[in-house]
Amino acid sequence: KSTNGRSKLYTAFLSDENGFAVGDALAIKASFNREAMERERANYQKVTGGFGNFKKGVFAVQREFLSVAGGFLGTKQCALVMEQGAEDLKQYLHQRGPMSGRSLRDAAASAVQCMEAMHNARLVWTDLKTENFVVVPGKGSAPMTIKGIDLESAMPVKSNPVDYSPEACPPEFATAHLLGDGPDFVLEYSYDVWSYGMLLFQLSTGNCYFDETAPNPSSIMKLLPDLKPTVEGIPDEKMADLISQCLSVDPTKRPTVAQILVHPYFL
C-alpha cells in the first residue's frame, strides 16, 4: 500500500510475445480514486513537460497512464506506470544510517531541484519527505540517483491542501489544522521549504526529527505549533545552517529555492 493507504503499488515488467518479462522492473500505482490519480498525472506533466520529457528536477519517469487499468486490477481502477526505484530514501536510511559527504550533497541537490521544478510549475508539493524519493542504482560506474515520486497531493500555490503528512507540514499549517481550519489553509512555497529542512535533518542524522519526541502523527501535530527547532547533532556546519534557515518558524524568513541553491553548503 502507498503511505496514505489510498492506492496500491505493484512491481511489473513489460512482456514479450511469449509472455516473458523483458527490460527493467516497472512500478504500477493503482487506485479507485480517479480524481487523485488524474491530479497526479497532470502534476507530473506540469513538472516534467510530459511523459519522459524532463524540464527540470529529477523525477521517476512516467511511462503511461491507464484510465482503465484492466486485467486483474479491473475496470474501476486507473493506474500510473512508472520507473521503479530500488527502495525509498526512508528505507535506505533505515538500512544504512545517515548520509554524509558526496552522497548527502547529491541527495540534497536532487531534492531541491525537484522542489524547484514544482515551484516553477506554480505547485506546492505539500508531501516532500524521504518516503517520496526513490533510490535508482547507477549502472556501471554511474552513481545512484535520487528521484522524486508521488505528486498526488501537490496543489497550486495560493490554493488549499487536499492532504498532509505530519512529519512534513510546517507549524503554521499545524496551528490551522488544530483549530479546524486546515482545509482553508492557503498554500505558500514556504510550506515545502520547511519540509525540505525536515528532510535534510533526516538525511543528516538518519532519524526523523520527531522520532524521540512524538510517537504518532497526532503527537506531531500537537507539538508543531510551539516547536523551537534545533540542529544539534548535525555534523556539517554549513548543512546545519541551511537546515536552521529552512526550519524558521516564521515562514516569511525561510529561504526561497533560489536562495537555497546558492547557500554555501552547495557552493
CSV table of C-alpha atoms in Angstrom, one decimal, residues 95-254:
chain,number,residue,atom,x,y,z
A,95,GLN,CA,19.3,0.1,6.5
A,96,ARG,CA,22.5,2.2,6.1
A,97,GLY,CA,22.2,5.0,8.6
A,98,PRO,CA,22.7,8.8,7.9
A,99,MET,CA,24.2,10.1,4.7
A,100,SER,CA,27.4,12.2,4.6
A,101,GLY,CA,29.8,13.7,2.1
A,102,ARG,CA,29.1,13.4,-1.6
A,103,SER,CA,26.0,11.1,-1.2
A,104,LEU,CA,24.4,13.6,1.2
A,105,ARG,CA,25.1,16.6,-1.1
A,106,ASP,CA,23.8,14.7,-4.2
A,107,ALA,CA,20.6,13.7,-2.4
A,108,ALA,CA,20.1,17.3,-1.0
A,109,ALA,CA,20.7,18.7,-4.5
A,110,SER,CA,18.2,16.3,-6.2
A,111,ALA,CA,15.5,17.1,-3.6
A,112,VAL,CA,15.9,20.9,-4.0
A,113,GLN,CA,15.9,20.5,-7.8
A,114,CYS,CA,12.6,18.6,-7.6
A,115,MET,CA,11.2,21.4,-5.3
A,116,GLU,CA,12.4,24.0,-7.8
A,117,ALA,CA,10.5,22.2,-10.6
A,118,MET,CA,7.4,22.1,-8.5
A,119,HIS,CA,7.6,25.8,-7.7
A,120,ASN,CA,8.4,26.7,-11.3
A,121,ALA,CA,5.1,25.0,-12.2
A,122,ARG,CA,3.4,27.1,-9.5
A,123,LEU,CA,2.7,24.0,-7.4
A,124,VAL,CA,3.2,23.4,-3.7
A,125,TRP,CA,4.2,19.7,-3.2
A,126,THR,CA,2.9,19.5,0.4
A,127,ASP,CA,4.4,16.0,0.7
A,128,LEU,CA,8.2,16.5,0.4
A,129,LYS,CA,9.6,13.7,2.6
A,130,THR,CA,12.0,10.8,2.4
A,131,GLU,CA,9.3,8.3,1.5
A,132,ASN,CA,8.6,10.2,-1.7
A,133,PHE,CA,12.2,9.9,-3.1
A,134,VAL,CA,13.4,6.6,-4.5
A,135,VAL,CA,17.0,5.4,-5.0
A,136,VAL,CA,17.8,4.3,-8.5
A,137,PRO,CA,21.0,2.3,-8.6
A,138,GLY,CA,23.6,3.5,-11.2
A,139,LYS,CA,24.7,1.2,-14.0
A,140,GLY,CA,28.4,0.5,-14.4
A,141,SER,CA,30.4,3.3,-12.8
A,142,ALA,CA,27.4,5.7,-12.7
A,143,PRO,CA,26.4,6.9,-9.2
A,144,MET,CA,23.0,6.2,-7.8
A,145,THR,CA,20.3,8.7,-8.5
A,146,ILE,CA,17.6,10.1,-6.1
A,147,LYS,CA,14.3,10.7,-7.9
A,148,GLY,CA,11.0,12.2,-6.7
A,149,ILE,CA,7.7,10.4,-6.8
A,150,ASP,CA,4.1,10.8,-5.6
A,151,LEU,CA,2.8,14.1,-6.7
A,152,GLU,CA,-0.8,13.2,-5.8
A,153,SER,CA,-1.2,15.9,-3.1
A,154,ALA,CA,0.6,18.8,-4.9
A,155,MET,CA,-1.7,21.8,-5.4
A,156,PRO,CA,-1.4,25.2,-7.0
A,157,VAL,CA,0.2,27.9,-4.9
A,158,LYS,CA,-2.5,30.1,-3.0
A,159,SER,CA,-5.0,27.2,-3.2
A,160,ASN,CA,-5.9,24.8,-0.3
A,161,PRO,CA,-4.4,21.5,0.6
A,162,VAL,CA,-6.1,18.1,-0.1
A,163,ASP,CA,-3.9,16.1,2.2
A,164,TYR,CA,-1.0,16.5,4.6
A,165,SER,CA,1.9,14.5,6.2
A,166,PRO,CA,2.5,15.5,9.8
A,167,GLU,CA,6.3,15.0,9.5
A,168,ALA,CA,6.4,17.3,6.5
A,169,CYS,CA,3.9,20.1,7.4
A,170,PRO,CA,5.1,23.4,8.9
A,171,PRO,CA,3.9,24.9,12.3
A,172,GLU,CA,1.5,27.4,10.6
A,173,PHE,CA,-0.4,24.6,9.0
A,174,ALA,CA,-0.5,22.5,12.2
A,175,THR,CA,-1.9,25.5,14.0
A,176,ALA,CA,-4.7,25.9,11.4
A,177,HIS,CA,-5.4,22.2,11.5
A,178,LEU,CA,-5.8,22.1,15.2
A,179,LEU,CA,-8.2,25.0,15.0
A,180,GLY,CA,-10.3,23.1,12.4
A,181,ASP,CA,-9.2,25.5,9.6
A,182,GLY,CA,-6.8,23.0,7.8
A,183,PRO,CA,-9.0,22.7,4.7
A,184,ASP,CA,-9.0,26.5,4.2
A,185,PHE,CA,-5.2,26.9,4.8
A,186,VAL,CA,-3.6,29.0,1.9
A,187,LEU,CA,-0.6,27.2,0.5
A,188,GLU,CA,2.7,29.1,0.0
A,189,TYR,CA,6.0,27.8,-1.3
A,190,SER,CA,7.4,28.2,2.2
A,191,TYR,CA,5.4,25.1,3.2
A,192,ASP,CA,7.8,23.0,1.0
A,193,VAL,CA,10.9,24.8,2.3
A,194,TRP,CA,10.0,23.7,5.9
A,195,SER,CA,9.5,20.1,4.6
A,196,TYR,CA,12.9,20.3,2.8
A,197,GLY,CA,14.6,21.3,6.1
A,198,MET,CA,13.0,18.3,7.8
A,199,LEU,CA,14.2,16.0,5.0
A,200,LEU,CA,17.7,17.4,5.3
A,201,PHE,CA,17.7,16.7,9.0
A,202,GLN,CA,16.6,13.1,8.5
A,203,LEU,CA,19.3,12.6,5.8
A,204,SER,CA,22.0,14.0,8.0
A,205,THR,CA,21.0,12.1,11.2
A,206,GLY,CA,19.3,9.0,9.9
A,207,ASN,CA,16.2,9.8,12.0
A,208,CYS,CA,13.0,11.7,11.6
A,209,TYR,CA,13.1,15.0,13.7
A,210,PHE,CA,10.2,13.7,15.8
A,211,ASP,CA,11.3,10.1,16.4
A,212,GLU,CA,12.0,10.7,20.1
A,213,THR,CA,9.5,13.4,20.9
A,214,ALA,CA,6.3,12.5,19.1
A,215,PRO,CA,5.5,8.8,18.7
A,216,ASN,CA,2.5,9.2,16.4
A,217,PRO,CA,1.1,11.6,13.8
A,218,SER,CA,-1.4,13.2,16.3
A,219,SER,CA,1.5,14.0,18.7
A,220,ILE,CA,3.5,15.6,15.9
A,221,MET,CA,0.6,18.0,15.0
A,222,LYS,CA,0.2,19.0,18.7
A,223,LEU,CA,4.0,19.6,19.1
A,224,LEU,CA,4.5,21.7,15.9
A,225,PRO,CA,2.8,25.0,16.9
A,226,ASP,CA,5.2,25.6,19.7
A,227,LEU,CA,8.2,23.9,18.2
A,228,LYS,CA,11.6,25.6,18.5
A,229,PRO,CA,13.7,23.7,16.0
A,230,THR,CA,17.3,22.7,16.9
A,231,VAL,CA,20.1,21.5,14.7
A,232,GLU,CA,22.1,19.8,17.4
A,233,GLY,CA,23.7,16.6,16.1
A,234,ILE,CA,24.2,17.9,12.6
A,235,PRO,CA,28.0,17.4,12.0
A,236,ASP,CA,28.4,19.6,8.9
A,237,GLU,CA,28.2,23.3,10.0
A,238,LYS,CA,27.0,24.5,6.6
A,239,MET,CA,24.3,21.9,6.4
A,240,ALA,CA,23.3,22.8,10.0
A,241,ASP,CA,22.9,26.5,8.9
A,242,LEU,CA,20.9,25.5,5.8
A,243,ILE,CA,18.5,23.4,7.9
A,244,SER,CA,18.2,26.1,10.5
A,245,GLN,CA,17.1,28.6,7.9
A,246,CYS,CA,14.6,26.2,6.3
A,247,LEU,CA,13.1,25.4,9.7
A,248,SER,CA,12.4,29.1,10.6
A,249,VAL,CA,9.1,29.2,12.5
A,250,ASP,CA,8.4,32.4,10.7
A,251,PRO,CA,7.5,31.3,7.1
A,252,THR,CA,8.5,34.7,5.7
A,253,LYS,CA,12.0,34.2,6.9
A,254,ARG,CA,12.6,30.9,5.2
